[in-house]
Amino acid sequence: MRTVTPMPKLASNPFKKHQHSQCIRDALHSAEGLCKKNGFRLSNVRKRVLELIWESHQALGAYAILEQLGKEGVKPAPPTVYRALDFLLEAGLVHRINSLNAYIGCNHPKDSHHGSYFLICQHCHIVAEIHDKRIDEEVASLAERERFSISERALEISGTCQHCQETQHAR
Amino acid sequence: MRTVTPMPKLASNPFKKHQHSQCIRDALHSAEGLCKKNGFRLSNVRKRVLELIWESHQALGAYAILEQLGKEGVKPAPPTVYRALDFLLEAGLVHRINSLNAYIGCNHPKDSHHGSYFLICQHCHIVAEIHDKRIDEEVASLAERERFSISERALEISGTCQHCQETQHAR
DNA sequence: ATCTGTAATGTTATAATATAACACTTTGCG
DNA sequence: CGCAAAGTGTTATATTATAACATTACAGAT
Ligand SMILES: [Zn+2]
Ligand SMILES: [Zn+2]
Ligand SMILES: [Zn+2]
Ligand SMILES: [Zn+2]
């Protein structure tokens, strides 16, 4: 197919200019691989929802997805989208950004995350998924001190990205 | 005036048995102090909402608050509660738990938080606000590496508290 | 190729959470 | 008191999400 990339998945920084069509291709390709491997069924709806989410690095709401699907044919009812989202969340292909009620594509769907953390620019609305072992460790140690057994964690950091700082969109 | 009080506010661990009426008293008292100091108006509605939120260490939804207010007199419309919540959030007297769409009292409303982090027990639904300088630092350093200017942060850790682990409510 | 059970999707209705817009009331202050 | 600002009431509606049940598509067995 395509040239074999040297680094299997070093996600590009979504705040910086980059060849985004490559993000989309990678995401779709790795989603297909993961589904095949685990016996998940990546149906048309599910795949299309994933594609829509990956069209940008901005988090996309369920009803925005619905809207888009509507423009491409018959507009489905909300459960269709929410079911696709549930599947994608379960499969680890997307993340929900709780502070936005919206969804973004996971940038490393193969790894089982310990923790993934999000930088959310309030100006351009781009969301970057970050992995940070040291935060993982501090969180684990915090939980251990409190004898708390972790099942999920979500760190959402809102602010202004470098690009928006430079272009004075920041106030 | 320094270090006259032994420890002005060492919040008790909400997962452990404790004299909760003391939590409520402390919270209300310190809310009044803070409002007086900053010229905020702690009206009846606002105060009552804060009390309701402090009735337990479980996060309370806006409509649950509404329900409670209804039992105590005339049931107000949603905006009344949301406005009170907005005020309390602004004043730093409560926090919103995004993963639950619900609200809990802040356990140290005087300090300006750098970060506060939440342990959320999925069994007893108690939420504990935690402060951790080392996580603060890691988050700050992460943001610096990415040249990201932080305005808000929310870390929500879900799982099982010690008490619920011991009493086999955990599965 | 047909059958068959499960998974996926369609459909309708409704729940749960949150806000907009405008009217009215209270409060602090000159 | 009289005024302006802040707070609250009221009505309507927006936004996000799920329940319940009918129908269809799909993979594996015969
Ligand atoms: Zn990209
Ligand atoms: Zn930005
Ligand atoms: Zn308590
Ligand atoms: Zn518990």
mmCIF file of C-alpha atoms (C1' of nucleotides) and ligand atoms in Angstrom:
data_model
loop_
_atom_site.group_PDB
_atom_site.id
_atom_site.type_symbol
_atom_site.label_atom_id
_atom_site.label_comp_id
_atom_site.label_asym_id
_atom_site.label_seq_id
_atom_site.Cartn_x
_atom_site.Cartn_y
_atom_site.Cartn_z
ATOM 1 C CA MET A 1 0.000 0.000 0.000
ATOM 2 C CA ARG A 2 1.870 2.957 1.394
ATOM 3 C CA THR A 3 5.432 3.558 2.505
ATOM 4 C CA VAL A 4 6.155 1.885 5.794
ATOM 5 C CA THR A 5 6.492 4.636 8.380
ATOM 6 C CA PRO A 6 9.605 4.493 10.545
ATOM 7 C CA MET A 7 7.803 5.227 13.807
ATOM 8 C CA PRO A 8 4.700 3.107 14.103
ATOM 9 C CA LYS A 9 2.690 5.860 15.787
ATOM 10 C CA LEU A 10 4.250 9.044 16.946
ATOM 11 C CA ALA A 11 1.180 11.225 16.856
ATOM 12 C CA SER A 12 1.846 14.635 15.454
ATOM 13 C CA ASN A 13 1.069 17.623 17.635
ATOM 14 C CA PRO A 14 -2.419 18.695 16.668
ATOM 15 C CA PHE A 15 -1.719 22.290 17.656
ATOM 16 C CA LYS A 16 0.963 22.530 14.999
ATOM 17 C CA LYS A 17 0.453 22.547 11.293
ATOM 18 C CA HIS A 18 0.681 19.056 9.917
ATOM 19 C CA GLN A 19 -0.481 16.794 7.167
ATOM 20 C CA HIS A 20 -3.810 15.964 8.723
ATOM 21 C CA SER A 21 -4.960 13.600 6.019
ATOM 22 C CA GLN A 22 -2.197 11.391 7.331
ATOM 23 C CA CYS A 23 -3.798 11.450 10.811
ATOM 24 C CA ILE A 24 -7.069 10.341 9.304
ATOM 25 C CA ARG A 25 -5.488 7.569 7.277
ATOM 26 C CA ASP A 26 -3.500 6.330 10.239
ATOM 27 C CA ALA A 27 -6.489 6.413 12.540
ATOM 28 C CA LEU A 28 -8.726 4.504 10.173
ATOM 29 C CA HIS A 29 -6.056 2.030 9.329
ATOM 30 C CA SER A 30 -5.190 1.287 12.903
ATOM 31 C CA ALA A 31 -8.871 1.079 13.834
ATOM 32 C CA GLU A 32 -9.384 -1.562 11.203
ATOM 33 C CA GLY A 33 -6.385 -3.484 12.422
ATOM 34 C CA LEU A 34 -7.515 -3.339 16.013
ATOM 35 C CA CYS A 35 -11.041 -4.453 15.176
ATOM 36 C CA LYS A 36 -9.852 -7.306 13.055
ATOM 37 C CA LYS A 37 -7.476 -8.434 15.754
ATOM 38 C CA ASN A 38 -10.085 -8.348 18.503
ATOM 39 C CA GLY A 39 -13.013 -9.606 16.493
ATOM 40 C CA PHE A 40 -14.901 -6.317 16.713
ATOM 41 C CA ARG A 41 -17.173 -5.381 13.882
ATOM 42 C CA LEU A 42 -16.382 -2.005 12.419
ATOM 43 C CA SER A 43 -19.689 -1.488 10.642
ATOM 44 C CA ASN A 44 -20.390 1.304 8.177
ATOM 45 C CA VAL A 45 -22.021 3.581 10.715
ATOM 46 C CA ARG A 46 -19.243 3.057 13.191
ATOM 47 C CA LYS A 47 -16.562 3.655 10.639
ATOM 48 C CA ARG A 48 -18.250 6.758 9.326
ATOM 49 C CA VAL A 49 -18.628 8.178 12.818
ATOM 50 C CA LEU A 50 -14.977 7.528 13.482
ATOM 51 C CA GLU A 51 -14.052 9.270 10.247
ATOM 52 C CA LEU A 52 -16.158 12.281 11.116
ATOM 53 C CA ILE A 53 -14.547 12.524 14.520
ATOM 54 C CA TRP A 54 -11.150 12.419 12.887
ATOM 55 C CA GLU A 55 -11.950 15.112 10.344
ATOM 56 C CA SER A 56 -10.418 17.585 12.744
ATOM 57 C CA HIS A 57 -8.642 17.625 16.058
ATOM 58 C CA GLN A 58 -11.568 19.387 17.603
ATOM 59 C CA ALA A 59 -13.895 17.419 19.811
ATOM 60 C CA LEU A 60 -17.139 16.661 18.064
ATOM 61 C CA GLY A 61 -20.515 16.443 19.809
ATOM 62 C CA ALA A 62 -22.979 13.651 19.192
ATOM 63 C CA TYR A 63 -25.491 15.959 17.591
ATOM 64 C CA ALA A 64 -22.877 17.503 15.353
ATOM 65 C CA ILE A 65 -22.089 14.017 14.121
ATOM 66 C CA LEU A 66 -25.777 13.426 13.604
ATOM 67 C CA GLU A 67 -25.982 16.628 11.609
ATOM 68 C CA GLN A 68 -23.124 15.574 9.384
ATOM 69 C CA LEU A 69 -24.576 12.149 8.781
ATOM 70 C CA GLY A 70 -27.812 13.869 7.844
ATOM 71 C CA LYS A 71 -26.068 15.841 5.124
ATOM 72 C CA GLU A 72 -24.749 12.668 3.595
ATOM 73 C CA GLY A 73 -28.046 10.825 3.292
ATOM 74 C CA VAL A 74 -30.867 10.003 5.608
ATOM 75 C CA LYS A 75 -30.428 11.564 9.007
ATOM 76 C CA PRO A 76 -30.426 8.823 11.602
ATOM 77 C CA ALA A 77 -31.942 9.138 15.067
ATOM 78 C CA PRO A 78 -29.755 9.866 18.081
ATOM 79 C CA PRO A 79 -29.460 6.271 19.287
ATOM 80 C CA THR A 80 -27.642 5.339 16.112
ATOM 81 C CA VAL A 81 -24.891 7.796 16.839
ATOM 82 C CA TYR A 82 -24.754 7.096 20.537
ATOM 83 C CA ARG A 83 -24.464 3.389 19.885
ATOM 84 C CA ALA A 84 -21.641 3.935 17.462
ATOM 85 C CA LEU A 85 -19.954 6.165 20.024
ATOM 86 C CA ASP A 86 -20.421 3.572 22.740
ATOM 87 C CA PHE A 87 -18.784 0.997 20.543
ATOM 88 C CA LEU A 88 -15.869 3.265 19.690
ATOM 89 C CA LEU A 89 -15.405 4.198 23.328
ATOM 90 C CA GLU A 90 -15.446 0.558 24.403
ATOM 91 C CA ALA A 91 -12.995 -0.347 21.696
ATOM 92 C CA GLY A 92 -10.723 2.447 22.862
ATOM 93 C CA LEU A 93 -10.891 4.206 19.514
ATOM 94 C CA VAL A 94 -12.273 7.461 20.806
ATOM 95 C CA HIS A 95 -12.340 9.374 24.066
ATOM 96 C CA ARG A 96 -15.093 11.421 25.577
ATOM 97 C CA ILE A 97 -14.147 14.897 26.744
ATOM 98 C CA ASN A 98 -16.419 15.344 29.729
ATOM 99 C CA SER A 99 -16.005 19.063 30.018
ATOM 100 C CA LEU A 100 -17.208 19.458 26.431
ATOM 101 C CA ASN A 101 -19.714 16.628 26.061
ATOM 102 C CA ALA A 102 -17.821 15.742 22.961
ATOM 103 C CA TYR A 103 -15.611 13.117 21.438
ATOM 104 C CA ILE A 104 -12.162 12.922 19.912
ATOM 105 C CA GLY A 105 -10.202 10.150 18.269
ATOM 106 C CA CYS A 106 -7.667 8.286 20.343
ATOM 107 C CA ASN A 107 -4.159 8.809 19.081
ATOM 108 C CA HIS A 108 -2.742 5.432 20.091
ATOM 109 C CA PRO A 109 -5.619 2.954 20.126
ATOM 110 C CA LYS A 110 -3.381 -0.063 20.425
ATOM 111 C CA ASP A 111 -1.803 0.613 23.775
ATOM 112 C CA SER A 112 -3.879 0.007 26.803
ATOM 113 C CA HIS A 113 -3.728 3.410 28.405
ATOM 114 C CA HIS A 114 -2.791 3.876 31.884
ATOM 115 C CA GLY A 115 -3.800 7.430 31.661
ATOM 116 C CA SER A 116 -4.342 9.812 28.896
ATOM 117 C CA TYR A 117 -4.652 13.460 29.486
ATOM 118 C CA PHE A 118 -6.055 16.215 27.389
ATOM 119 C CA LEU A 119 -5.008 19.736 26.559
ATOM 120 C CA ILE A 120 -8.047 21.656 25.412
ATOM 121 C CA CYS A 121 -7.583 24.997 23.710
ATOM 122 C CA GLN A 122 -10.481 27.275 24.519
ATOM 123 C CA HIS A 123 -9.787 29.408 21.465
ATOM 124 C CA CYS A 124 -9.322 27.009 18.576
ATOM 125 C CA HIS A 125 -11.087 24.147 20.382
ATOM 126 C CA ILE A 126 -8.418 21.686 19.426
ATOM 127 C CA VAL A 127 -7.874 18.850 21.875
ATOM 128 C CA ALA A 128 -4.537 17.114 22.224
ATOM 129 C CA GLU A 129 -4.208 13.764 23.884
ATOM 130 C CA ILE A 130 -1.092 13.546 25.988
ATOM 131 C CA HIS A 131 0.617 10.661 27.686
ATOM 132 C CA ASP A 132 2.750 11.271 30.672
ATOM 133 C CA LYS A 133 4.237 8.513 32.723
ATOM 134 C CA ARG A 134 5.127 10.772 35.586
ATOM 135 C CA ILE A 135 1.566 11.891 36.017
ATOM 136 C CA ASP A 136 0.521 8.256 35.777
ATOM 137 C CA GLU A 137 2.865 7.493 38.613
ATOM 138 C CA GLU A 138 1.800 10.374 40.800
ATOM 139 C CA VAL A 139 -1.829 9.454 40.321
ATOM 140 C CA ALA A 140 -1.097 5.844 41.150
ATOM 141 C CA SER A 141 0.777 6.843 44.245
ATOM 142 C CA LEU A 142 -1.962 9.213 45.316
ATOM 143 C CA ALA A 143 -4.501 6.420 44.969
ATOM 144 C CA GLU A 144 -2.314 4.036 46.877
ATOM 145 C CA ARG A 145 -1.960 6.472 49.747
ATOM 146 C CA GLU A 146 -5.721 6.715 49.927
ATOM 147 C CA ARG A 147 -6.180 2.974 49.384
ATOM 148 C CA PHE A 148 -8.312 3.815 46.406
ATOM 149 C CA SER A 149 -8.593 1.329 43.584
ATOM 150 C CA ILE A 150 -8.666 3.123 40.255
ATOM 151 C CA SER A 151 -10.783 2.095 37.332
ATOM 152 C CA GLU A 152 -10.802 5.246 35.232
ATOM 153 C CA ARG A 153 -9.134 8.569 35.183
ATOM 154 C CA ALA A 154 -9.656 11.739 33.188
ATOM 155 C CA LEU A 155 -7.489 14.800 33.278
ATOM 156 C CA GLU A 156 -8.755 17.694 31.230
ATOM 157 C CA ILE A 157 -6.594 20.775 31.071
ATOM 158 C CA SER A 158 -8.174 23.822 29.477
ATOM 159 C CA GLY A 159 -6.354 26.904 28.354
ATOM 160 C CA THR A 160 -4.657 28.385 25.337
ATOM 161 C CA CYS A 161 -2.410 26.542 22.933
ATOM 162 C CA GLN A 162 0.855 27.939 21.704
ATOM 163 C CA HIS A 163 -0.498 28.861 18.312
ATOM 164 C CA CYS A 164 -3.451 30.772 19.738
ATOM 165 C CA GLN A 165 -1.190 32.579 22.191
ATOM 166 C CA GLU A 166 0.995 33.757 19.343
ATOM 167 C CA THR A 167 -1.824 34.857 17.115
ATOM 168 C CA GLN A 168 -3.414 36.936 19.874
ATOM 169 C CA HIS A 169 -6.636 35.041 19.786
ATOM 170 C CA ALA A 170 -5.937 34.843 23.460
ATOM 171 C CA ARG A 171 -7.173 37.812 25.396
ATOM 172 C CA MET B 1 -1.402 36.354 62.114
ATOM 173 C CA ARG B 2 0.115 32.951 61.580
ATOM 174 C CA THR B 3 -0.084 29.452 63.031
ATOM 175 C CA VAL B 4 -2.376 30.230 65.916
ATOM 176 C CA THR B 5 -4.913 27.682 64.795
ATOM 177 C CA PRO B 6 -3.386 24.201 64.824
ATOM 178 C CA MET B 7 -4.435 23.358 61.289
ATOM 179 C CA PRO B 8 -7.071 25.710 59.955
ATOM 180 C CA LYS B 9 -8.591 23.214 57.594
ATOM 181 C CA LEU B 10 -7.463 19.646 57.468
ATOM 182 C CA ALA B 11 -10.565 18.222 55.845
ATOM 183 C CA SER B 12 -11.529 14.855 57.177
ATOM 184 C CA ASN B 13 -11.448 11.958 54.769
ATOM 185 C CA PRO B 14 -14.981 11.625 53.470
ATOM 186 C CA PHE B 15 -14.536 7.904 52.859
ATOM 187 C CA LYS B 16 -13.989 7.330 56.555
ATOM 188 C CA LYS B 17 -16.520 7.639 59.292
ATOM 189 C CA HIS B 18 -16.475 11.096 60.743
ATOM 190 C CA GLN B 19 -18.564 13.707 62.458
ATOM 191 C CA HIS B 20 -20.155 15.036 59.320
ATOM 192 C CA SER B 21 -22.186 17.739 61.002
ATOM 193 C CA GLN B 22 -18.812 19.308 61.643
ATOM 194 C CA CYS B 23 -18.092 19.326 57.901
ATOM 195 C CA ILE B 24 -21.356 21.112 57.289
ATOM 196 C CA ARG B 25 -20.754 23.654 60.025
ATOM 197 C CA ASP B 26 -17.227 24.337 58.831
ATOM 198 C CA ALA B 27 -18.291 24.686 55.231
ATOM 199 C CA LEU B 28 -21.085 27.099 55.991
ATOM 200 C CA HIS B 29 -18.990 29.092 58.360
ATOM 201 C CA SER B 30 -16.113 29.435 55.981
ATOM 202 C CA ALA B 31 -18.464 30.262 53.133
ATOM 203 C CA GLU B 32 -19.895 33.100 55.137
ATOM 204 C CA GLY B 33 -16.446 34.342 55.968
ATOM 205 C CA LEU B 34 -15.323 34.216 52.380
ATOM 206 C CA CYS B 35 -18.404 35.998 51.111
ATOM 207 C CA LYS B 36 -18.166 38.705 53.678
ATOM 208 C CA LYS B 37 -14.500 39.202 52.918
ATOM 209 C CA ASN B 38 -15.015 39.429 49.174
ATOM 210 C CA GLY B 39 -18.281 41.313 49.192
ATOM 211 C CA PHE B 40 -20.259 38.428 47.727
ATOM 212 C CA ARG B 41 -23.877 38.111 48.692
ATOM 213 C CA LEU B 42 -24.720 34.740 50.140
ATOM 214 C CA SER B 43 -28.476 34.966 49.655
ATOM 215 C CA ASN B 44 -30.971 32.507 51.080
ATOM 216 C CA VAL B 45 -31.231 30.430 47.950
ATOM 217 C CA ARG B 46 -27.486 30.283 47.551
ATOM 218 C CA LYS B 47 -26.926 29.357 51.140
ATOM 219 C CA ARG B 48 -29.596 26.690 51.071
ATOM 220 C CA VAL B 49 -28.143 25.171 47.906
ATOM 221 C CA LEU B 50 -24.733 25.098 49.507
ATOM 222 C CA GLU B 51 -26.179 23.393 52.574
ATOM 223 C CA LEU B 52 -27.907 20.790 50.465
ATOM 224 C CA ILE B 53 -24.716 20.060 48.601
ATOM 225 C CA TRP B 54 -22.937 19.631 51.896
ATOM 226 C CA GLU B 55 -25.533 17.270 53.340
ATOM 227 C CA SER B 56 -23.388 14.418 52.125
ATOM 228 C CA HIS B 57 -20.077 13.854 50.431
ATOM 229 C CA GLN B 58 -21.848 12.578 47.377
ATOM 230 C CA ALA B 59 -22.050 14.817 44.378
ATOM 231 C CA LEU B 60 -25.503 16.266 43.976
ATOM 232 C CA GLY B 61 -27.155 16.990 40.627
ATOM 233 C CA ALA B 62 -28.939 20.232 39.881
ATOM 234 C CA TYR B 63 -32.289 18.509 39.600
ATOM 235 C CA ALA B 64 -31.788 16.643 42.856
ATOM 236 C CA ILE B 65 -31.217 20.001 44.509
ATOM 237 C CA LEU B 66 -34.350 21.287 42.851
ATOM 238 C CA GLU B 67 -36.258 18.286 44.177
ATOM 239 C CA GLN B 68 -35.062 18.942 47.697
ATOM 240 C CA LEU B 69 -35.938 22.606 47.552
ATOM 241 C CA GLY B 70 -39.374 21.574 46.375
ATOM 242 C CA LYS B 71 -39.910 19.467 49.473
ATOM 243 C CA GLU B 72 -39.159 22.438 51.648
ATOM 244 C CA GLY B 73 -41.610 24.877 50.128
ATOM 245 C CA VAL B 74 -42.369 26.057 46.663
ATOM 246 C CA LYS B 75 -40.379 24.227 44.035
ATOM 247 C CA PRO B 76 -38.366 26.751 42.083
ATOM 248 C CA ALA B 77 -37.646 26.521 38.379
ATOM 249 C CA PRO B 78 -34.290 25.232 37.122
ATOM 250 C CA PRO B 79 -32.717 28.656 36.538
ATOM 251 C CA THR B 80 -32.925 29.415 40.222
ATOM 252 C CA VAL B 81 -30.749 26.454 41.055
ATOM 253 C CA TYR B 82 -28.391 26.925 38.158
ATOM 254 C CA ARG B 83 -27.877 30.523 39.085
ATOM 255 C CA ALA B 84 -27.100 29.615 42.641
ATOM 256 C CA LEU B 85 -24.691 26.974 41.384
ATOM 257 C CA ASP B 86 -23.032 29.465 39.054
ATOM 258 C CA PHE B 87 -22.505 31.796 41.941
ATOM 259 C CA LEU B 88 -21.086 29.090 44.172
ATOM 260 C CA LEU B 89 -18.798 27.877 41.408
ATOM 261 C CA GLU B 90 -17.546 31.388 40.738
ATOM 262 C CA ALA B 91 -16.973 31.968 44.408
ATOM 263 C CA GLY B 92 -15.018 28.725 44.591
ATOM 264 C CA LEU B 93 -17.393 27.245 47.124
ATOM 265 C CA VAL B 94 -18.355 24.216 45.061
ATOM 266 C CA HIS B 95 -16.880 22.175 42.270
ATOM 267 C CA ARG B 96 -18.581 20.583 39.321
ATOM 268 C CA ILE B 97 -17.795 16.945 38.714
ATOM 269 C CA ASN B 98 -17.975 16.732 34.947
ATOM 270 C CA SER B 99 -18.160 12.981 34.730
ATOM 271 C CA LEU B 100 -21.259 13.038 36.936
ATOM 272 C CA ASN B 101 -22.934 16.296 35.970
ATOM 273 C CA ALA B 102 -23.060 16.997 39.644
ATOM 274 C CA TYR B 103 -21.683 19.272 42.299
ATOM 275 C CA ILE B 104 -19.786 18.925 45.557
ATOM 276 C CA GLY B 105 -18.671 21.360 48.187
ATOM 277 C CA CYS B 106 -15.103 22.591 48.066
ATOM 278 C CA ASN B 107 -13.141 21.519 51.109
ATOM 279 C CA HIS B 108 -10.805 24.490 51.281
ATOM 280 C CA PRO B 109 -12.613 27.444 49.752
ATOM 281 C CA LYS B 110 -10.096 29.982 50.985
ATOM 282 C CA ASP B 111 -7.028 28.842 49.125
ATOM 283 C CA SER B 112 -6.814 29.658 45.489
ATOM 284 C CA HIS B 113 -6.440 26.180 44.053
ATOM 285 C CA HIS B 114 -3.759 25.346 41.742
ATOM 286 C CA GLY B 115 -5.349 22.065 41.132
ATOM 287 C CA SER B 116 -7.810 19.970 42.941
ATOM 288 C CA TYR B 117 -8.372 16.412 42.039
ATOM 289 C CA PHE B 118 -11.216 14.106 42.783
ATOM 290 C CA LEU B 119 -11.514 10.507 43.849
ATOM 291 C CA ILE B 120 -14.953 9.258 42.913
ATOM 292 C CA CYS B 121 -16.181 5.990 44.374
ATOM 293 C CA GLN B 122 -18.446 4.241 41.903
ATOM 294 C CA HIS B 123 -20.060 2.209 44.667
ATOM 295 C CA CYS B 124 -20.906 4.639 47.426
ATOM 296 C CA HIS B 125 -20.710 7.659 45.106
ATOM 297 C CA ILE B 126 -18.698 9.642 47.574
ATOM 298 C CA VAL B 127 -16.340 12.180 46.061
ATOM 299 C CA ALA B 128 -13.160 13.242 47.812
ATOM 300 C CA GLU B 129 -11.319 16.378 46.848
ATOM 301 C CA ILE B 130 -7.594 15.883 46.944
ATOM 302 C CA HIS B 131 -4.725 18.291 46.724
ATOM 303 C CA ASP B 132 -1.402 17.129 45.481
ATOM 304 C CA LYS B 133 1.468 19.434 44.844
ATOM 305 C CA ARG B 134 3.411 16.877 42.896
ATOM 306 C CA ILE B 135 0.620 16.419 40.409
ATOM 307 C CA ASP B 136 0.327 20.195 40.227
ATOM 308 C CA GLU B 137 3.968 20.335 39.313
ATOM 309 C CA GLU B 138 3.846 17.579 36.736
ATOM 310 C CA VAL B 139 0.852 19.185 35.089
ATOM 311 C CA ALA B 140 2.587 22.532 35.057
ATOM 312 C CA SER B 141 5.683 21.023 33.549
ATOM 313 C CA LEU B 142 3.676 19.142 30.948
ATOM 314 C CA ALA B 143 1.958 22.365 29.943
ATOM 315 C CA GLU B 144 5.258 24.164 29.783
ATOM 316 C CA ARG B 145 6.748 21.547 27.509
ATOM 317 C CA GLU B 146 3.799 22.000 25.182
ATOM 318 C CA ARG B 147 3.836 25.784 25.591
ATOM 319 C CA PHE B 148 0.243 25.552 26.718
ATOM 320 C CA SER B 149 -1.135 28.211 29.012
ATOM 321 C CA ILE B 150 -3.460 26.650 31.575
ATOM 322 C CA SER B 151 -6.643 28.236 32.784
ATOM 323 C CA GLU B 152 -8.449 25.273 34.308
ATOM 324 C CA ARG B 153 -7.770 21.695 35.114
ATOM 325 C CA ALA B 154 -9.911 18.821 36.244
ATOM 326 C CA LEU B 155 -8.694 15.399 37.236
ATOM 327 C CA GLU B 156 -11.427 12.926 38.009
ATOM 328 C CA ILE B 157 -10.367 9.514 39.207
ATOM 329 C CA SER B 158 -13.107 6.908 39.409
ATOM 330 C CA GLY B 159 -12.870 3.605 41.191
ATOM 331 C CA THR B 160 -13.544 2.028 44.539
ATOM 332 C CA CYS B 161 -12.817 3.562 47.892
ATOM 333 C CA GLN B 162 -11.173 1.649 50.701
ATOM 334 C CA HIS B 163 -14.395 1.187 52.624
ATOM 335 C CA CYS B 164 -16.260 -0.221 49.638
ATOM 336 C CA GLN B 165 -13.380 -2.554 48.829
ATOM 337 C CA GLU B 166 -13.502 -3.942 52.332
ATOM 338 C CA THR B 167 -17.233 -4.375 52.458
ATOM 339 C CA GLN B 168 -17.283 -6.257 49.159
ATOM 340 C CA HIS B 169 -19.559 -3.796 47.520
ATOM 341 C CA ALA B 170 -16.839 -3.975 44.932
ATOM 342 C CA ARG B 171 -17.269 -6.796 42.500
ATOM 343 C "C1'" DA C 1 -27.996 -22.112 -0.418
ATOM 344 C "C1'" DT C 2 -30.965 -22.040 3.502
ATOM 345 C "C1'" DC C 3 -31.572 -21.737 8.354
ATOM 346 C "C1'" DT C 4 -30.812 -19.586 12.666
ATOM 347 C "C1'" DG C 5 -29.330 -17.014 16.530
ATOM 348 C "C1'" DT C 6 -26.904 -12.943 17.734
ATOM 349 C "C1'" DA C 7 -25.400 -8.520 16.926
ATOM 350 C "C1'" DA C 8 -26.478 -4.254 14.823
ATOM 351 C "C1'" DT C 9 -29.574 -0.828 13.365
ATOM 352 C "C1'" DG C 10 -34.086 1.618 12.911
ATOM 353 C "C1'" DT C 11 -37.863 4.059 15.208
ATOM 354 C "C1'" DT C 12 -40.511 6.421 18.528
ATOM 355 C "C1'" DA C 13 -40.798 8.436 22.588
ATOM 356 C "C1'" DT C 14 -38.946 10.499 26.539
ATOM 357 C "C1'" DA C 15 -35.465 11.469 30.240
ATOM 358 C "C1'" DA C 16 -31.942 14.400 32.121
ATOM 359 C "C1'" DT C 17 -29.266 18.451 32.014
ATOM 360 C "C1'" DA C 18 -28.897 23.331 30.995
ATOM 361 C "C1'" DT C 19 -29.891 28.070 29.182
ATOM 362 C "C1'" DA C 20 -32.384 32.253 26.893
ATOM 363 C "C1'" DA C 21 -35.302 35.962 27.494
ATOM 364 C "C1'" DC C 22 -37.901 38.978 29.930
ATOM 365 C "C1'" DA C 23 -40.583 40.456 34.155
ATOM 366 C "C1'" DC C 24 -40.501 41.390 38.859
ATOM 367 C "C1'" DT C 25 -38.466 42.038 43.557
ATOM 368 C "C1'" DT C 26 -35.038 42.952 46.877
ATOM 369 C "C1'" DT C 27 -31.087 45.387 48.532
ATOM 370 C "C1'" DG C 28 -27.755 48.777 49.498
ATOM 371 C "C1'" DC C 29 -26.798 53.435 49.007
ATOM 372 C "C1'" DG C 30 -26.984 58.509 48.185
ATOM 373 C "C1'" DC D 1 -37.353 58.216 49.790
ATOM 374 C "C1'" DG D 2 -35.741 57.141 44.999
ATOM 375 C "C1'" DC D 3 -32.584 54.893 42.240
ATOM 376 C "C1'" DA D 4 -29.530 51.410 40.129
ATOM 377 C "C1'" DA D 5 -27.735 47.073 40.452
ATOM 378 C "C1'" DA D 6 -28.150 42.525 41.813
ATOM 379 C "C1'" DG D 7 -30.960 38.777 42.586
ATOM 380 C "C1'" DT D 8 -35.044 35.975 41.746
ATOM 381 C "C1'" DG D 9 -39.364 34.361 39.312
ATOM 382 C "C1'" DT D 10 -41.431 32.513 35.178
ATOM 383 C "C1'" DT D 11 -42.026 30.571 30.766
ATOM 384 C "C1'" DA D 12 -40.244 28.498 27.160
ATOM 385 C "C1'" DT D 13 -36.826 25.964 24.890
ATOM 386 C "C1'" DA D 14 -32.135 24.088 23.825
ATOM 387 C "C1'" DT D 15 -28.912 20.372 24.369
ATOM 388 C "C1'" DT D 16 -27.410 15.875 25.558
ATOM 389 C "C1'" DA D 17 -28.640 11.138 26.295
ATOM 390 C "C1'" DT D 18 -31.368 6.788 26.941
ATOM 391 C "C1'" DA D 19 -35.450 3.320 27.199
ATOM 392 C "C1'" DA D 20 -38.100 0.164 24.796
ATOM 393 C "C1'" DC D 21 -39.313 -2.447 21.173
ATOM 394 C "C1'" DA D 22 -39.342 -3.582 15.959
ATOM 395 C "C1'" DT D 23 -36.605 -4.812 12.079
ATOM 396 C "C1'" DT D 24 -32.566 -6.016 9.488
ATOM 397 C "C1'" DA D 25 -27.876 -7.769 8.494
ATOM 398 C "C1'" DC D 26 -24.392 -11.102 9.338
ATOM 399 C "C1'" DA D 27 -21.654 -15.221 10.512
ATOM 400 C "C1'" DG D 28 -21.568 -19.803 11.296
ATOM 401 C "C1'" DA D 29 -23.968 -24.389 11.138
ATOM 402 C "C1'" DT D 30 -26.582 -27.628 8.462
HETATM 403 ZN ZN ZN E 1 -4.039 15.780 12.410
HETATM 404 ZN ZN ZN E 2 -5.666 27.011 20.143
HETATM 405 ZN ZN ZN E 3 -18.185 15.055 56.196
HETATM 406 ZN ZN ZN E 4 -17.111 3.808 48.267
#
